[in-house]
Amino acid sequence: DIQMTQSPSTLSASVGDRVTITCRASQRISNYLAWYQQKPGKAPKLLIYKASNLESGVPPRFSGSQSGTEFSLTISSLQPDDFATYYCQEYNSFWTFGQGTKVEIK
Amino acid sequence: EVHLVESGGGLVQPGGSLRLSCAASGFTFSSYWVTWVRQAPGKGLEWVANIKQDGSEKHYVDSVRGRFTISRDNAKNSLYLQMNSLRAEDTAVYYCASLRGFGGYDPFDYWGQGTLVTVSS
C-alpha cells in the first residue's frame, strides 16, 4: 500500500508569510496528487488536483508542485482565511490521505 | 448547485449495524463515481469506499472490507453505506463525496456535511 507522509504536522505562521507543506509518497504515483483544506467542523475542500492544477474558485496564492515522489503545497502570502488543516491525497492506486498539516497563527 | 446530504448516523453498540444514506442533487449523479470518507474525532481523513457509476465496481479500505457495503440507487440519486459488525474504532464523522472525473481515479470535489457515527456500549 502507498503511504503518504506529510510534513510538518503543525506549522506556525503569520499573515503574509509564504508557507510550504510537503507530502512524500512511498511509491511513484505519477501526478495523481490532490490537496485539500479543512476547517474545524467543516467538510474538506479540494484546492489542487494533478499535483499542480488549481481547482476552480481557489485563490491563485495557492500553488502545487512536484519533484518525483515529493509534492508541495505553497501559499504565497498567508491570509486569515487560510488558517486550517491541509491534507494531501494520492489517487493513483487507492485514495490515501496524508496525516494532515495544521497551519496555526504564530 | 451541487448538494450532498448524509443521514443515518447515530449511536450504536459494538457489533451492531447502521445504514448511512447520502442524497445527491444539482448534478448528474449517475455519471460519477462516489465515495465515503470518514474522520475519527480529532484525527485525519480516511477513505472508506468507492463505487462506480453503474455499481459494477467497488473498492474498500482493508479495515472495513467484509463488514461494510457501499451501494447506490441512481433512480433516487442516492448513495448508501451498510455498516455491520461495528467496532469502537469505526466511530467517526462519515462524509459522502463525488469524484471529480469519470474514470474512478480522481480526487473528491463535492462533499456533504457529514454524519456522526458513534460505536459505544
Short mmCIF file of C-alpha atoms in Angstrom, two decimals:
data_model
loop_
_atom_site.label_atom_id
_atom_site.label_comp_id
_atom_site.label_asym_id
_atom_site.label_seq_id
_atom_site.Cartn_x
_atom_site.Cartn_y
_atom_site.Cartn_z
CA ASP A 1 0.00 0.00 0.00
CA ILE A 2 1.11 3.53 -0.72
CA GLN A 3 1.92 5.68 2.31
CA MET A 4 1.63 9.45 2.18
CA THR A 5 3.84 11.32 4.65
CA GLN A 6 3.16 14.99 5.26
CA SER A 7 5.46 17.44 6.96
CA PRO A 8 5.37 19.34 9.16
CA SER A 9 2.45 18.16 11.30
CA THR A 10 1.97 21.70 12.60
CA LEU A 11 3.15 24.97 11.13
CA SER A 12 3.03 28.31 12.95
CA ALA A 13 2.97 31.32 10.67
CA SER A 14 1.85 34.92 10.41
CA VAL A 15 -0.40 36.68 7.94
CA GLY A 16 1.62 37.50 4.84
CA ASP A 17 4.09 34.64 5.29
CA ARG A 18 4.98 32.27 2.49
CA VAL A 19 4.36 28.73 3.68
CA THR A 20 5.13 25.36 2.16
CA ILE A 21 3.76 21.96 3.12
CA THR A 22 5.39 18.79 1.83
CA CYS A 23 3.93 15.37 1.06
CA ARG A 24 6.05 12.37 0.15
CA ALA A 25 4.65 9.23 -1.48
CA SER A 26 6.18 5.86 -0.66
CA GLN A 27 5.90 4.82 -4.33
CA ARG A 28 5.56 6.52 -7.68
CA ILE A 29 2.07 7.98 -8.13
CA SER A 30 2.65 9.93 -11.34
CA ASN A 31 0.95 13.28 -10.72
CA TYR A 32 -2.20 11.82 -9.13
CA LEU A 33 -1.97 14.01 -6.07
CA ALA A 34 -4.57 16.36 -4.61
CA TRP A 35 -4.53 18.91 -1.80
CA TYR A 36 -7.48 19.72 0.47
CA GLN A 37 -8.18 22.39 3.06
CA GLN A 38 -10.33 21.61 6.08
CA LYS A 39 -11.60 23.97 8.74
CA PRO A 40 -12.96 22.78 12.11
CA GLY A 41 -16.41 21.23 11.84
CA LYS A 42 -16.46 21.55 8.06
CA ALA A 43 -16.01 19.19 5.14
CA PRO A 44 -12.71 19.26 3.26
CA LYS A 45 -12.39 21.49 0.22
CA LEU A 46 -10.45 20.48 -2.89
CA LEU A 47 -7.71 23.02 -3.67
CA ILE A 48 -5.38 21.36 -6.18
CA TYR A 49 -5.55 18.25 -8.35
CA LYS A 50 -3.00 16.50 -10.57
CA ALA A 51 -0.28 17.96 -8.35
CA SER A 52 -0.42 21.50 -9.71
CA ASN A 53 -3.85 22.25 -11.16
CA LEU A 54 -5.85 24.84 -9.23
CA GLU A 55 -9.48 23.92 -8.64
CA SER A 56 -11.98 26.49 -9.91
CA GLY A 57 -12.56 29.31 -7.44
CA VAL A 58 -9.39 28.68 -5.41
CA PRO A 59 -7.26 31.82 -4.96
CA PRO A 60 -4.04 31.91 -7.00
CA ARG A 61 -1.93 32.33 -3.86
CA PHE A 62 -2.24 28.54 -3.60
CA SER A 63 0.06 26.51 -5.82
CA GLY A 64 1.27 22.93 -6.07
CA SER A 65 4.45 21.38 -7.39
CA GLN A 66 6.09 18.00 -7.80
CA SER A 67 9.58 16.57 -7.79
CA GLY A 68 9.45 12.83 -8.29
CA THR A 69 7.52 11.41 -5.35
CA GLU A 70 7.73 14.63 -3.33
CA PHE A 71 4.89 17.11 -3.62
CA SER A 72 4.49 20.60 -2.19
CA LEU A 73 1.63 22.96 -1.47
CA THR A 74 2.68 26.60 -1.23
CA ILE A 75 0.64 29.55 -0.01
CA SER A 76 2.43 32.62 -1.32
CA SER A 77 1.02 35.11 1.19
CA LEU A 78 -0.92 33.61 4.08
CA GLN A 79 -4.33 35.18 4.65
CA PRO A 80 -6.51 34.99 7.78
CA ASP A 81 -8.87 32.61 5.99
CA ASP A 82 -6.02 30.16 5.33
CA PHE A 83 -5.53 29.02 8.92
CA ALA A 84 -6.77 25.46 8.65
CA THR A 85 -5.61 21.86 8.27
CA TYR A 86 -4.31 20.71 4.90
CA TYR A 87 -4.27 17.16 3.58
CA CYS A 88 -2.62 15.59 0.57
CA GLN A 89 -4.21 12.60 -1.16
CA GLU A 90 -2.91 10.16 -3.74
CA TYR A 91 -5.41 8.72 -6.18
CA ASN A 92 -3.07 6.61 -8.28
CA SER A 93 -3.85 3.33 -6.55
CA PHE A 94 -6.28 3.89 -3.72
CA TRP A 95 -7.31 7.25 -2.34
CA THR A 96 -4.92 7.54 0.58
CA PHE A 97 -4.68 10.74 2.59
CA GLY A 98 -1.66 12.15 4.35
CA GLN A 99 -1.94 12.68 8.10
CA GLY A 100 -2.56 16.41 7.77
CA THR A 101 -0.74 19.67 8.47
CA LYS A 102 -2.30 22.21 10.78
CA VAL A 103 -1.45 25.81 9.89
CA GLU A 104 -1.87 27.91 13.01
CA ILE A 105 -1.40 31.54 13.90
CA LYS A 106 2.06 32.38 15.20
CA GLU B 1 -25.70 23.95 -7.14
CA VAL B 2 -24.35 20.59 -6.02
CA HIS B 3 -25.63 19.24 -2.73
CA LEU B 4 -24.75 16.05 -0.89
CA VAL B 5 -26.65 15.39 2.32
CA GLU B 6 -25.78 12.49 4.59
CA SER B 7 -28.15 10.91 7.10
CA GLY B 8 -28.45 7.81 9.24
CA GLY B 9 -25.69 8.38 11.77
CA GLY B 10 -26.16 7.80 15.47
CA LEU B 11 -25.17 5.78 18.49
CA VAL B 12 -24.82 2.03 18.03
CA GLN B 13 -23.43 -0.72 20.23
CA PRO B 14 -20.30 -2.67 19.28
CA GLY B 15 -21.24 -5.48 16.93
CA GLY B 16 -24.29 -3.61 15.72
CA SER B 17 -25.28 -2.32 12.30
CA LEU B 18 -26.12 1.02 10.76
CA ARG B 19 -27.01 2.20 7.27
CA LEU B 20 -25.90 5.61 6.09
CA SER B 21 -27.54 7.43 3.19
CA CYS B 22 -26.39 10.30 1.03
CA ALA B 23 -28.87 12.25 -1.10
CA ALA B 24 -27.36 13.98 -4.10
CA SER B 25 -28.72 16.87 -6.14
CA GLY B 26 -27.52 19.54 -8.56
CA PHE B 27 -25.53 17.23 -10.82
CA THR B 28 -25.97 14.08 -12.89
CA PHE B 29 -25.41 11.61 -10.07
CA SER B 30 -25.40 8.57 -12.35
CA SER B 31 -22.40 9.91 -14.31
CA TYR B 32 -19.92 9.94 -11.42
CA TRP B 33 -18.12 7.64 -9.06
CA VAL B 34 -18.99 8.45 -5.47
CA THR B 35 -17.27 7.72 -2.21
CA TRP B 36 -17.39 7.58 1.59
CA VAL B 37 -14.64 9.17 3.68
CA ARG B 38 -14.50 9.16 7.48
CA GLN B 39 -12.79 11.18 10.16
CA ALA B 40 -12.42 9.94 13.72
CA PRO B 41 -12.70 12.62 16.41
CA GLY B 42 -9.60 14.81 16.34
CA LYS B 43 -7.97 12.66 13.64
CA GLY B 44 -7.27 12.84 9.93
CA LEU B 45 -9.24 11.81 6.88
CA GLU B 46 -9.59 8.14 5.90
CA TRP B 47 -11.02 6.99 2.60
CA VAL B 48 -13.54 4.17 3.20
CA ALA B 49 -15.13 3.01 -0.06
CA ASN B 50 -15.85 3.98 -3.68
CA ILE B 51 -18.46 2.85 -6.19
CA LYS B 52 -18.56 3.15 -9.96
CA GLN B 53 -21.34 4.90 -11.87
CA ASP B 54 -23.35 1.72 -12.51
CA GLY B 55 -22.38 -0.01 -9.26
CA SER B 56 -20.37 -2.68 -11.08
CA GLU B 57 -17.06 -1.82 -9.40
CA LYS B 58 -16.43 -1.15 -5.73
CA HIS B 59 -13.31 -0.56 -3.66
CA TYR B 60 -12.85 -0.69 0.10
CA VAL B 61 -10.14 0.16 2.59
CA ASP B 62 -8.82 -3.01 4.21
CA SER B 63 -10.16 -2.15 7.66
CA VAL B 64 -13.81 -2.26 6.53
CA ARG B 65 -13.73 -4.87 3.75
CA GLY B 66 -16.17 -7.67 4.57
CA ARG B 67 -18.04 -5.55 7.13
CA PHE B 68 -19.17 -2.52 5.11
CA THR B 69 -21.04 -2.49 1.79
CA ILE B 70 -21.30 0.51 -0.48
CA SER B 71 -24.24 0.74 -2.88
CA ARG B 72 -26.15 3.29 -4.89
CA ASP B 73 -29.58 3.87 -6.42
CA ASN B 74 -29.23 6.14 -9.43
CA ALA B 75 -33.00 6.43 -9.81
CA LYS B 76 -33.11 8.01 -6.35
CA ASN B 77 -29.80 9.91 -6.68
CA SER B 78 -28.68 8.21 -3.52
CA LEU B 79 -25.56 6.58 -2.10
CA TYR B 80 -25.56 4.15 0.81
CA LEU B 81 -23.14 2.57 3.25
CA GLN B 82 -24.28 -0.52 5.11
CA MET B 83 -22.07 -0.95 8.16
CA ASN B 84 -22.13 -4.27 10.02
CA SER B 85 -20.10 -5.68 12.91
CA LEU B 86 -19.30 -2.17 14.04
CA ARG B 87 -16.32 -1.54 16.30
CA ALA B 88 -15.33 1.33 18.54
CA GLU B 89 -12.67 2.32 16.01
CA ASP B 90 -15.41 2.94 13.41
CA THR B 91 -16.54 5.96 15.44
CA ALA B 92 -16.19 8.93 13.10
CA VAL B 93 -17.90 11.56 11.04
CA TYR B 94 -18.74 9.94 7.71
CA TYR B 95 -18.72 12.11 4.60
CA CYS B 96 -20.02 11.26 1.16
CA ALA B 97 -18.33 12.90 -1.80
CA SER B 98 -18.25 12.79 -5.57
CA LEU B 99 -15.19 12.14 -7.67
CA ARG B 100 -14.06 14.92 -9.94
CA GLY B 101 -13.78 12.89 -13.13
CA PHE B 102 -15.40 9.88 -14.72
CA GLY B 103 -12.64 7.30 -14.51
CA GLY B 104 -12.58 6.42 -10.82
CA TYR B 105 -9.02 7.53 -10.15
CA ASP B 106 -9.86 11.13 -9.36
CA PRO B 107 -9.91 13.43 -6.35
CA PHE B 108 -13.08 14.30 -4.45
CA ASP B 109 -14.59 17.63 -5.46
CA TYR B 110 -18.01 17.90 -3.78
CA TRP B 111 -18.59 16.84 -0.19
CA GLY B 112 -21.54 16.53 2.15
CA GLN B 113 -21.57 17.99 5.66
CA GLY B 114 -21.03 14.62 7.31
CA THR B 115 -22.96 12.41 9.73
CA LEU B 116 -21.57 11.21 13.06
CA VAL B 117 -21.44 7.52 13.88
CA THR B 118 -20.63 6.61 17.47
CA VAL B 119 -19.95 2.99 18.39
CA SER B 120 -20.15 2.57 22.13
CA SER B 121 -21.85 0.47 24.78
#
